[in-house]
PDB file of C-alpha atoms in Angstrom:
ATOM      1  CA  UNK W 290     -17.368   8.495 -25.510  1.00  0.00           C
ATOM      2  CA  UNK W 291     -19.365   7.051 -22.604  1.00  0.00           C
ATOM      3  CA  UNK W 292     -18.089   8.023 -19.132  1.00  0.00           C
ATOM      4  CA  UNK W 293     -16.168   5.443 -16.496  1.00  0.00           C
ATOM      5  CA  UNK W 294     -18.564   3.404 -14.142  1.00  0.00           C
ATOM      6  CA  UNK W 295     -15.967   4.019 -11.256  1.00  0.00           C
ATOM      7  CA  UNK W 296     -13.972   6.727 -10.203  1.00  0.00           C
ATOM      8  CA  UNK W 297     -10.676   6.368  -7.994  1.00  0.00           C
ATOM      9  CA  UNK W 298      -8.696   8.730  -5.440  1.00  0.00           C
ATOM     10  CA  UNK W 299      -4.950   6.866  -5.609  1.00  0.00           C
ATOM     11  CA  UNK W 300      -3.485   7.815  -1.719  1.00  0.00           C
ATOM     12  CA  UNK W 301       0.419   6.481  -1.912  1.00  0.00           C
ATOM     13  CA  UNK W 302      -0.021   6.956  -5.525  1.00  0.00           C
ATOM     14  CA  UNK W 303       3.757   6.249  -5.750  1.00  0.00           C
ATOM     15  CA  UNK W 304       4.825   6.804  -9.877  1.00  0.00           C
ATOM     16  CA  UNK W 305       1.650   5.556 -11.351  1.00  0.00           C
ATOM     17  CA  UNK W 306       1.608   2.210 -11.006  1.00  0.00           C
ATOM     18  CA  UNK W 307      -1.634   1.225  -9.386  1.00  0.00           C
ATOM     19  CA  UNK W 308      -2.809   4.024 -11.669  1.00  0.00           C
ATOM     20  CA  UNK W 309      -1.771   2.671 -14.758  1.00  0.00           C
ATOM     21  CA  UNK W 310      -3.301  -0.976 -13.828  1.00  0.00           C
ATOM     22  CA  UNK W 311      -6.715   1.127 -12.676  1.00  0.00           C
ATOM     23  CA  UNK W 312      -6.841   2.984 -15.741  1.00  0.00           C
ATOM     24  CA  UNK W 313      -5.984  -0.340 -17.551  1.00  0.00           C
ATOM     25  CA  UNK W 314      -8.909  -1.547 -16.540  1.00  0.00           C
ATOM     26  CA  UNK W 315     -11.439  -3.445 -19.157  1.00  0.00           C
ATOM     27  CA  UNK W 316     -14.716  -4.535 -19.481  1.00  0.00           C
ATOM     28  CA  UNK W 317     -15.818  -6.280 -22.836  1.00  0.00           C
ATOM     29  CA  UNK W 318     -12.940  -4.507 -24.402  1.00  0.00           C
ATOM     30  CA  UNK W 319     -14.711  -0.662 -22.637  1.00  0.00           C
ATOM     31  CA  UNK W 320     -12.672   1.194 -20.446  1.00  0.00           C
ATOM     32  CA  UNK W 321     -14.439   1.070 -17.428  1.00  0.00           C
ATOM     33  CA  UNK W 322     -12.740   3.120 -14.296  1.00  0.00           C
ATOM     34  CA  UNK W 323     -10.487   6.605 -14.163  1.00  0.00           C
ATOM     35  CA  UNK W 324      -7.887   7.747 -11.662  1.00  0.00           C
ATOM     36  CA  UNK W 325      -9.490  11.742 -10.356  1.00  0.00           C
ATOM     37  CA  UNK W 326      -6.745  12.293  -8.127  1.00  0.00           C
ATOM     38  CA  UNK W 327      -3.637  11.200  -6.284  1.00  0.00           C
ATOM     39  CA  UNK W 328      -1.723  11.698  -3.166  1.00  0.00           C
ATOM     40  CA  UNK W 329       2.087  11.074  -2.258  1.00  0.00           C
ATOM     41  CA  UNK W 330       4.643  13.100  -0.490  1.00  0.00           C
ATOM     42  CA  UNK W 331       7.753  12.877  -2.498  1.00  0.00           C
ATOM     43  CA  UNK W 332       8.061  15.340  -5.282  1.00  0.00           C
ATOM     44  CA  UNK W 333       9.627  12.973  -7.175  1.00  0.00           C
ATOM     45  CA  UNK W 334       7.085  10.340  -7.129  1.00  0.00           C
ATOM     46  CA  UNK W 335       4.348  12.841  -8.553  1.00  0.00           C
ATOM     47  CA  UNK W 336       6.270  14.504 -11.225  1.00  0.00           C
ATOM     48  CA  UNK W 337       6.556  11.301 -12.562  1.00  0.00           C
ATOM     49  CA  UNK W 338       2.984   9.692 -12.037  1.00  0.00           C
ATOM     50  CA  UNK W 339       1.838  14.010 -13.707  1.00  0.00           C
ATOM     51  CA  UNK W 340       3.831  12.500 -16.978  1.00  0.00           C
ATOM     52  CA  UNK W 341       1.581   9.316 -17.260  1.00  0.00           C
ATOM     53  CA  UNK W 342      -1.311  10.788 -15.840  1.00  0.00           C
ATOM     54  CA  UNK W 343      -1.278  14.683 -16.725  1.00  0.00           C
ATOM     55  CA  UNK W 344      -5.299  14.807 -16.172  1.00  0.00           C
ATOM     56  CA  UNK W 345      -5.766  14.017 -12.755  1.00  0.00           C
ATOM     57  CA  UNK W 346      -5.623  15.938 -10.108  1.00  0.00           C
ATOM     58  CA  UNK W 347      -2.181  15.615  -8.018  1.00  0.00           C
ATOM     59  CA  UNK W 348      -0.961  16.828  -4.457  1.00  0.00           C
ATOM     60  CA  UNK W 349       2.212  16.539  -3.544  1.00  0.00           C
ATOM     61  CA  UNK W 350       1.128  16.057   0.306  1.00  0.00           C
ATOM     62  CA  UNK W 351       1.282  13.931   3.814  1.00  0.00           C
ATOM     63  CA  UNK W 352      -2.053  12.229   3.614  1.00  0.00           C
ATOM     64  CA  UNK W 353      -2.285  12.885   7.304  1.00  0.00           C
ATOM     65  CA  UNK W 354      -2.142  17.013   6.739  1.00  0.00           C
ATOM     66  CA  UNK W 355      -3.668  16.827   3.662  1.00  0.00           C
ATOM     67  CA  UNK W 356      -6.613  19.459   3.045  1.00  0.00           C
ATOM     68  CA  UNK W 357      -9.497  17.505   2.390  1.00  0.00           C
ATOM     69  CA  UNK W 358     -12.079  20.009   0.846  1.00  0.00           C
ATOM     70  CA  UNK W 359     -10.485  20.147  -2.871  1.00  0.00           C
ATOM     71  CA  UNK W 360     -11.305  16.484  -2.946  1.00  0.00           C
ATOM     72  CA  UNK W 361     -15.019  16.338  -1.563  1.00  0.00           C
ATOM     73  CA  UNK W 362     -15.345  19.074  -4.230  1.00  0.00           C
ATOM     74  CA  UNK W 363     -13.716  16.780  -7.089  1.00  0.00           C
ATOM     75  CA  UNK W 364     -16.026  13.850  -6.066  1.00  0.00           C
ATOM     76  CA  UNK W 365     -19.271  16.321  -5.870  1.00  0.00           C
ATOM     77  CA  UNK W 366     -18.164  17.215  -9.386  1.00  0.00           C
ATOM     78  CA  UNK W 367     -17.951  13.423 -11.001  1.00  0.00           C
ATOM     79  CA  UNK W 368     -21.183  12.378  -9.316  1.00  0.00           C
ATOM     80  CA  UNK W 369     -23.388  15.159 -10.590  1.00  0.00           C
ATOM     81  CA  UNK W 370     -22.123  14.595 -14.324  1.00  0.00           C
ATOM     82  CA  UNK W 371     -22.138  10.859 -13.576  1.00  0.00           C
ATOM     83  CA  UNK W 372     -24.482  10.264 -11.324  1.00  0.00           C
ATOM     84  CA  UNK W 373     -24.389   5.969 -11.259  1.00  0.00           C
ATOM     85  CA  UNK W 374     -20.401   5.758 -11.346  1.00  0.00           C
ATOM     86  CA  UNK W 375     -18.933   4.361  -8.176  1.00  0.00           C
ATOM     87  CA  UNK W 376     -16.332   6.202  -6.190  1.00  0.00           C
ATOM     88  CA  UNK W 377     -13.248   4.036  -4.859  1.00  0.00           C
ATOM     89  CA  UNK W 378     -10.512   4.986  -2.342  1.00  0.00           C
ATOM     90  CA  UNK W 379      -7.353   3.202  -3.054  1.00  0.00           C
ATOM     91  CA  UNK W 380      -4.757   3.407  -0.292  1.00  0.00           C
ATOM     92  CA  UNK W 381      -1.416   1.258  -0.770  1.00  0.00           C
ATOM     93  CA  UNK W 382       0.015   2.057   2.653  1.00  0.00           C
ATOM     94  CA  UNK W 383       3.263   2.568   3.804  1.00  0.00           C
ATOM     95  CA  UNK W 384       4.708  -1.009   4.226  1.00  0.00           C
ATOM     96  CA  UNK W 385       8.511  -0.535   5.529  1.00  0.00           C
ATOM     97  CA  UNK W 386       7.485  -1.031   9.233  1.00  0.00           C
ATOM     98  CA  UNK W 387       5.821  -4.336   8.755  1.00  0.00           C
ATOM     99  CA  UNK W 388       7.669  -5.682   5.939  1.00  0.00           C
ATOM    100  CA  UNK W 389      10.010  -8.615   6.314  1.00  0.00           C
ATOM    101  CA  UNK W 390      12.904  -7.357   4.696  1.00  0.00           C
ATOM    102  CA  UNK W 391      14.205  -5.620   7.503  1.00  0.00           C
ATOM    103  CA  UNK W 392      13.302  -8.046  10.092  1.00  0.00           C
ATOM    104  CA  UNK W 393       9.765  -6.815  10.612  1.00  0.00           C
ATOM    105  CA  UNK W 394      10.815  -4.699  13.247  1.00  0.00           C
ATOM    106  CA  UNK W 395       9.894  -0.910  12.753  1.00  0.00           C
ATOM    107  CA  UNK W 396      12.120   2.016  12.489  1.00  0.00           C
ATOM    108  CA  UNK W 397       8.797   4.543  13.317  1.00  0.00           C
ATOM    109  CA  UNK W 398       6.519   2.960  14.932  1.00  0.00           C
ATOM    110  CA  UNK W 399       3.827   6.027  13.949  1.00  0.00           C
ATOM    111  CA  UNK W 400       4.444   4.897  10.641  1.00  0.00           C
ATOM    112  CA  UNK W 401       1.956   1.989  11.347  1.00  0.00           C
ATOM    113  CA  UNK W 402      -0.938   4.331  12.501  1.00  0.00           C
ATOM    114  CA  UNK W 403      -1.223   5.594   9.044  1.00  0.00           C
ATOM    115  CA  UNK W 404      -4.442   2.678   8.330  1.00  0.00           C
ATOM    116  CA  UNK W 405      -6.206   4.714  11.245  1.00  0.00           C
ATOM    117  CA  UNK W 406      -5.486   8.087   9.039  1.00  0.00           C
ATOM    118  CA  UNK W 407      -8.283   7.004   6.407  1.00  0.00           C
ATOM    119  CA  UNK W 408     -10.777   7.660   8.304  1.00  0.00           C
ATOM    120  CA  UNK W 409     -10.621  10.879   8.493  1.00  0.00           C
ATOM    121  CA  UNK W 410     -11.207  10.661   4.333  1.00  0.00           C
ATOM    122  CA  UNK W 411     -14.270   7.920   4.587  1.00  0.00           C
ATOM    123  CA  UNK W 412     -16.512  10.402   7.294  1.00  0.00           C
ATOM    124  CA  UNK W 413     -15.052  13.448   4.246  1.00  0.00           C
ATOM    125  CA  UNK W 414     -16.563  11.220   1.561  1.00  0.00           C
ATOM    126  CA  UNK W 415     -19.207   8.777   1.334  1.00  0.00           C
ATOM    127  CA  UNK W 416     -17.065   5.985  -1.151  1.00  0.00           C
ATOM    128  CA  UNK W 417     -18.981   3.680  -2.454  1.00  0.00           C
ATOM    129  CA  UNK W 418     -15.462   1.225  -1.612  1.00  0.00           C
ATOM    130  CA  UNK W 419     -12.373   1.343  -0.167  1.00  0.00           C
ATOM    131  CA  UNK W 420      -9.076  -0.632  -1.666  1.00  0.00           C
ATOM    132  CA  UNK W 421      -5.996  -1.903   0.616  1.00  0.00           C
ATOM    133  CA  UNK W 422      -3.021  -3.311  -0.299  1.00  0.00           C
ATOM    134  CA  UNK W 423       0.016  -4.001   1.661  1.00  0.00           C
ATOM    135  CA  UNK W 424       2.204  -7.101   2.956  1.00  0.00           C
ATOM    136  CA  UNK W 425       0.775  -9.713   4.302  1.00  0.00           C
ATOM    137  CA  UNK W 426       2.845  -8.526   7.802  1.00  0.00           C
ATOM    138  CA  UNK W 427      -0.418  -5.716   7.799  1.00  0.00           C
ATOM    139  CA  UNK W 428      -2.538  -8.612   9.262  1.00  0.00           C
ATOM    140  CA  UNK W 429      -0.552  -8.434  12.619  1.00  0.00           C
ATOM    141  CA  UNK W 430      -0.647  -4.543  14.035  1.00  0.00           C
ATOM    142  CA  UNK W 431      -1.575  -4.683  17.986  1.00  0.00           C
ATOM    143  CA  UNK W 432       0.535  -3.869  20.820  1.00  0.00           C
ATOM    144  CA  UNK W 433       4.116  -3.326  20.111  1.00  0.00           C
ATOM    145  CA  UNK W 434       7.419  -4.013  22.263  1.00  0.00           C
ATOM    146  CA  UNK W 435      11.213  -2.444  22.118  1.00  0.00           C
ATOM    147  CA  UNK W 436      13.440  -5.936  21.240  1.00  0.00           C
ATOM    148  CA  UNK W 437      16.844  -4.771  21.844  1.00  0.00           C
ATOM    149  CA  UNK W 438      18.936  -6.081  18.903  1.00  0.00           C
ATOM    150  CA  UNK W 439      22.717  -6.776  18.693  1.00  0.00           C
ATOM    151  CA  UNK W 440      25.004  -3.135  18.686  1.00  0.00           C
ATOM    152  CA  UNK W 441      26.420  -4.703  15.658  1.00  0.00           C
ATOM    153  CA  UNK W 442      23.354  -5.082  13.781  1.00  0.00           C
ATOM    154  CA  UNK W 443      22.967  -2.410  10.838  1.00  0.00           C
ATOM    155  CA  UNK W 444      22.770   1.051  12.173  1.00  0.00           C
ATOM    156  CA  UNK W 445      21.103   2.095   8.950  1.00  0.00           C
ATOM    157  CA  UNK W 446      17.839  -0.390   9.813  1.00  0.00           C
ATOM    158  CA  UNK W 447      16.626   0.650  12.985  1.00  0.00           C
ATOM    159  CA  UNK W 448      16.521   3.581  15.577  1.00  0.00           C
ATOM    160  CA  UNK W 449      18.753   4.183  17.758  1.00  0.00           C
ATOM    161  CA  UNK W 450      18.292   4.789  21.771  1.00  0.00           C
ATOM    162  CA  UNK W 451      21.003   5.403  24.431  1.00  0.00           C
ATOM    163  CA  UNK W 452      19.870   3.038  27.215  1.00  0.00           C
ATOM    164  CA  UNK W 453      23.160   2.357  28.857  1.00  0.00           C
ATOM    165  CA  UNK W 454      26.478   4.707  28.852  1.00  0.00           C
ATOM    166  CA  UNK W 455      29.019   3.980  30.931  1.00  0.00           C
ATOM    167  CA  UNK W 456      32.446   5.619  30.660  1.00  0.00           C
ATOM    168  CA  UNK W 457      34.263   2.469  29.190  1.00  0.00           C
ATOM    169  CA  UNK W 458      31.854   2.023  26.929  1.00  0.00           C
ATOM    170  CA  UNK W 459      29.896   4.328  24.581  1.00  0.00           C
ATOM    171  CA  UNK W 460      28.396   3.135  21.939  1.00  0.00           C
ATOM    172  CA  UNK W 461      24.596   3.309  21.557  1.00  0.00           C
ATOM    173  CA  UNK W 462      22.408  -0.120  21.937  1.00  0.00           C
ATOM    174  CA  UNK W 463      20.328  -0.399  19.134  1.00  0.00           C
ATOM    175  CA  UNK W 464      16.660  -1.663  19.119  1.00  0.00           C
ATOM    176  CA  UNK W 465      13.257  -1.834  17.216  1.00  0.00           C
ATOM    177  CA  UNK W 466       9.982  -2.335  17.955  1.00  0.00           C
ATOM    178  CA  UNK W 467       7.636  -5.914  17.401  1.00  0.00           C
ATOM    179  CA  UNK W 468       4.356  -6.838  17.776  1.00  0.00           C
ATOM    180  CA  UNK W 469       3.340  -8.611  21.218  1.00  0.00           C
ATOM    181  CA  UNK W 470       3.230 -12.043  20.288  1.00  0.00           C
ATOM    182  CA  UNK W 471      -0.212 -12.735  21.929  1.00  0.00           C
ATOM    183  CA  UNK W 472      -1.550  -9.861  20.794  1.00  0.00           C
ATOM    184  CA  UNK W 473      -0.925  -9.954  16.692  1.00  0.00           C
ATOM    185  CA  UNK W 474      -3.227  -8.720  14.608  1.00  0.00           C
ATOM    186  CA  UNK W 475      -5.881  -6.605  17.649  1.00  0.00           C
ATOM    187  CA  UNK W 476      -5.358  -2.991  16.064  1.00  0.00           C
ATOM    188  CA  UNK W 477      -5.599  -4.786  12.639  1.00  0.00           C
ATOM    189  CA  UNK W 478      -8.894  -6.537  14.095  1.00  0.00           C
ATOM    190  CA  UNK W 479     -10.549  -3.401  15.391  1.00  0.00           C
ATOM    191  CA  UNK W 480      -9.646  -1.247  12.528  1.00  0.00           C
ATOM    192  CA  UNK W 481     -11.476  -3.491  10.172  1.00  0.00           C
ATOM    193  CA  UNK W 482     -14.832  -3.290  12.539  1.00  0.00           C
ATOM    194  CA  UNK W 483     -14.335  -0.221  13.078  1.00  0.00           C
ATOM    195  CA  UNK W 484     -14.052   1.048   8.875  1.00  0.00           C
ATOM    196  CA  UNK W 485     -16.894  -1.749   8.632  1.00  0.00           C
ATOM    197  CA  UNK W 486     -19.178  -0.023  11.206  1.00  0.00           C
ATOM    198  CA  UNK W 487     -18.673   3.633  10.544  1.00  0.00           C
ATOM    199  CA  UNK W 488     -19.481   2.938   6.813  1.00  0.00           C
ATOM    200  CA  UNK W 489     -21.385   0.587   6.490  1.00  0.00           C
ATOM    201  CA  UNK W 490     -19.395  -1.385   4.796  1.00  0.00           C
ATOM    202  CA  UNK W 491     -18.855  -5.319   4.444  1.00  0.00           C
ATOM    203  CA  UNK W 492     -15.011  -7.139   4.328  1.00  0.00           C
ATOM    204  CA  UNK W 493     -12.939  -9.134   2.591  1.00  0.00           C
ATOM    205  CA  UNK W 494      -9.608  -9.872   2.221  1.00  0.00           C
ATOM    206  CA  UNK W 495      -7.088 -12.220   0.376  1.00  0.00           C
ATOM    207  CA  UNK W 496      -3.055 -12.941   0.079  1.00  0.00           C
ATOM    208  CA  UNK W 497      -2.393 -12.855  -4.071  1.00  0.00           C
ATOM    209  CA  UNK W 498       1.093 -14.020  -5.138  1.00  0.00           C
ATOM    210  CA  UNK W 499       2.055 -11.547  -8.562  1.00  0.00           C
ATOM    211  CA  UNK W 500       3.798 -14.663 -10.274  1.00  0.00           C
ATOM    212  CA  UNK W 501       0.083 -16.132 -10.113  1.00  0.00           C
ATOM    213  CA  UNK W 502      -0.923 -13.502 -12.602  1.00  0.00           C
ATOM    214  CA  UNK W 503       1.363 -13.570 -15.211  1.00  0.00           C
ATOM    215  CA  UNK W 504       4.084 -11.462 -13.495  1.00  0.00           C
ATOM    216  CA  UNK W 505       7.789 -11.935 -13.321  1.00  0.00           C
ATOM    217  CA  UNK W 506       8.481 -12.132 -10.101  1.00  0.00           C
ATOM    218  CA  UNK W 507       6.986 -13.800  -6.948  1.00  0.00           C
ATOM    219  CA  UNK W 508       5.552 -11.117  -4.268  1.00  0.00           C
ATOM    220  CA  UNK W 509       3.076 -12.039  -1.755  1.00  0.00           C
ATOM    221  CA  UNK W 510       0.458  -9.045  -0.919  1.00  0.00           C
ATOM    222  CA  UNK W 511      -2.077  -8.673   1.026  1.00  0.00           C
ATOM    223  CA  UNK W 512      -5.342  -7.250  -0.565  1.00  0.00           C
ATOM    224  CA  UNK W 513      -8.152  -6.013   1.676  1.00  0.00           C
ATOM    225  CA  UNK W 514     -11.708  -4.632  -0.166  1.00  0.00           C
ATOM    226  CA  UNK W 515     -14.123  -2.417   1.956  1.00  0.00           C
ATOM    227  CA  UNK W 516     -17.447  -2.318  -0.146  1.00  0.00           C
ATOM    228  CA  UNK W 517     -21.090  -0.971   0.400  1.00  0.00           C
ATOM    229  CA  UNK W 518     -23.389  -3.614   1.807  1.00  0.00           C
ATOM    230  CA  UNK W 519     -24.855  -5.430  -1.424  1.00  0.00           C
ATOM    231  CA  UNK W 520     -21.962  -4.633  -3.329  1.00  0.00           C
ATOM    232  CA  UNK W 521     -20.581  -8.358  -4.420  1.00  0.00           C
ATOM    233  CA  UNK W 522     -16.665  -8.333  -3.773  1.00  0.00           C
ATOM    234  CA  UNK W 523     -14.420 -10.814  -5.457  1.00  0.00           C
ATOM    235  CA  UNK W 524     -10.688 -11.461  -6.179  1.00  0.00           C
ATOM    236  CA  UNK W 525      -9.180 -12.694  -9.358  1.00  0.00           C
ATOM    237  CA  UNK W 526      -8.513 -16.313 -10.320  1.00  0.00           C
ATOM    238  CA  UNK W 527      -4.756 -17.216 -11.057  1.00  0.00           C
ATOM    239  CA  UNK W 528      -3.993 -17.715 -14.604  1.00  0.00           C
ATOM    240  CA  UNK W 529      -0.458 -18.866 -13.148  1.00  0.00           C
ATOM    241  CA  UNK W 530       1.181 -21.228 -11.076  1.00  0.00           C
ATOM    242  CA  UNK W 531       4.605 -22.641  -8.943  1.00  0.00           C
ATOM    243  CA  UNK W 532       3.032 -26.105 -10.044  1.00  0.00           C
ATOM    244  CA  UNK W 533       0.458 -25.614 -12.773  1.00  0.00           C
ATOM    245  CA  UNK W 534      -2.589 -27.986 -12.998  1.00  0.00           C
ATOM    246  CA  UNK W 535      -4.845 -28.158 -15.574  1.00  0.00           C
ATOM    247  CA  UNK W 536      -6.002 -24.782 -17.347  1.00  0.00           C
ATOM    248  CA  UNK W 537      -3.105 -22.822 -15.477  1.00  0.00           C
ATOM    249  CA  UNK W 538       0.441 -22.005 -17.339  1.00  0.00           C
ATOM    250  CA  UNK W 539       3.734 -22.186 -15.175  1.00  0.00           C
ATOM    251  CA  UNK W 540       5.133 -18.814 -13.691  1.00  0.00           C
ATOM    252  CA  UNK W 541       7.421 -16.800 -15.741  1.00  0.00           C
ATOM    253  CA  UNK W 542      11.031 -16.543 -15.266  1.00  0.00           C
ATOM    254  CA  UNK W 543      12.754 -13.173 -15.319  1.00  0.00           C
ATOM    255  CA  UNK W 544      14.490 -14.192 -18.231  1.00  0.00           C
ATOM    256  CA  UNK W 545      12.068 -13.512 -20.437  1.00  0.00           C
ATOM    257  CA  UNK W 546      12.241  -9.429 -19.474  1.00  0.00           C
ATOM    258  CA  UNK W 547      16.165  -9.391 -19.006  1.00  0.00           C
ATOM    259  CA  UNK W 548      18.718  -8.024 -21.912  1.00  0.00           C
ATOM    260  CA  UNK W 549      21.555 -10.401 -21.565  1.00  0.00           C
ATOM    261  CA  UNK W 550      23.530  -8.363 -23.760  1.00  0.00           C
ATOM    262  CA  UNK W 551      23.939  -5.572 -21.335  1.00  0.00           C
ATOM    263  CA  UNK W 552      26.397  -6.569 -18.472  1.00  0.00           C
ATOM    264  CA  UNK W 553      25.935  -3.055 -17.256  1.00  0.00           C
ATOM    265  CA  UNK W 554      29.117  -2.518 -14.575  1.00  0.00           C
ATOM    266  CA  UNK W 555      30.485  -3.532 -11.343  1.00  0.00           C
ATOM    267  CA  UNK W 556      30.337  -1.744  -8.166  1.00  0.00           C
ATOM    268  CA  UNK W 557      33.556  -2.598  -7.948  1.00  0.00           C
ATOM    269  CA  UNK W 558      35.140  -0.178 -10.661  1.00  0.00           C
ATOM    270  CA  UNK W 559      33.300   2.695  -9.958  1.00  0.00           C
ATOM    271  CA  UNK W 560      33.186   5.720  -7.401  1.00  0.00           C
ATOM    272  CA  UNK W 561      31.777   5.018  -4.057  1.00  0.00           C
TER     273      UNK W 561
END
């Protein structure tokens, strides 16, 4: 059995998703890359990615307290019995506090510092590349600003703060937190240099919609590649499209993956 050219650390490893797709992986029908080890928080999330993946290496851990010496001694390990196989990080950050489903305004700001927490794995380990995906909302981290928002707005979306309490009236204002318009996108800037100039690394980056690729739904993501200088970086070409031309197929609609026959049950009828 030959051995995998590349070797990935999954951070945010989630269930196994990114994972599966990365031990999916083919190249003139070879298996070409395998997942050494994986990092999420919730218990839940690695109990199930241990099921699909029982031989890597799993911590159930805050990437930001996370003891990095078990790691630099997995990755000593694959490159003495592999000596020419790349090793990838692959970090699919947090994206609640930039995503647009909430309003792209953040519940913890802190939340968005966790880009700047990978560096403290590149100066661990020299990767041969680093992987980022998130929204496309990523693109904009600089300065951020409280925006008050409307008491009645959903008390389950943002933080709360006190600001004003006066005896007739004490309910809490609510707010959240927004980039500075004229300053979008300068942490995002500098972190790129920065993970560019520590590691001598060069960048790219692209926005790939899934439905372009054959997948059932339409989600926009932004994709960021950090490789060794030399090493040629390229995205996929869509096989799909909204509009297809020539040599492309039209999206998929959900249809295709939904049982029709099982109405399942309304909210209605059932216990809160």
């Amino acid at each position: 059995m030959s051995l995998p050219k590349a070797y990935f650390i999954d951070l945010f490893c989630g269930a196994g998703g990114t994972s599966t797709g990365i031990e999916h992986s083919r190249c003139f029908d070879k298996k070409v890359a395998k997942v050494i080890a994986c990092v999420n928080h919730d218990t839940n999330a690695i109990a199930s990615h241990k099921e699909n993946h029982p031989d890597c290496l799993h911590f159930t851990e805050d990437i930001r307290t996370l003891d990095l010496l078990p790691l630099i001694t997995l990755v000593r390990h694959v490159r003495k019995i592999n000596p020419t196989a790349k090793v990838y990080l692959w970090a699919s950050l947090e994206c609640t506090e930039y995503s647009k489903a909430k309003g792209g305004l953040a519940r913890d700001a802190d939340s968005r510092t966790l880009a700047v927490d990978l560096f403290r794995y590149t100066e661990a380990i020299d990767f041969d590349g680093v992987f980022i995906e998130n929204v496309v909302e990523f693109m904009t981290g600089g300065p951020m600003r409280i925006k008050p928002l409307k008491v009645q707005s959903n008390p389950l979306m943002y933080t709360e703060l006190t600001l004003i309490k006066d005896k007739k009236d004490k309910s809490k204002i609510k707010y959240g937190w927004e980039p500075l318009p004229e300053k979008k996108g300068e942490y995002y800037e500098a972190w790129v240099e920065k993970m560019k100039d520590d590691n001598g690394y060069h960048f790219k980056h692209a926005v790939l919609n899934a439905a372009d690729f054959g997948a059932h739904t339409s989600r926009r993501r932004y994709f960021g590649i950090f490789a060794k200088i030399g090493t040629p970086i390229a995205f996929p070409a869509p096989t799909h499209s909204k509009k297809p031309t020539a040599g492309l197929q039209p999206w998929r609609p959900v249809k295709e993956v939904l049982d029709f026959s099982d109405e399942g049950k309304s909210i209605f009828g059932r216990k809160k």
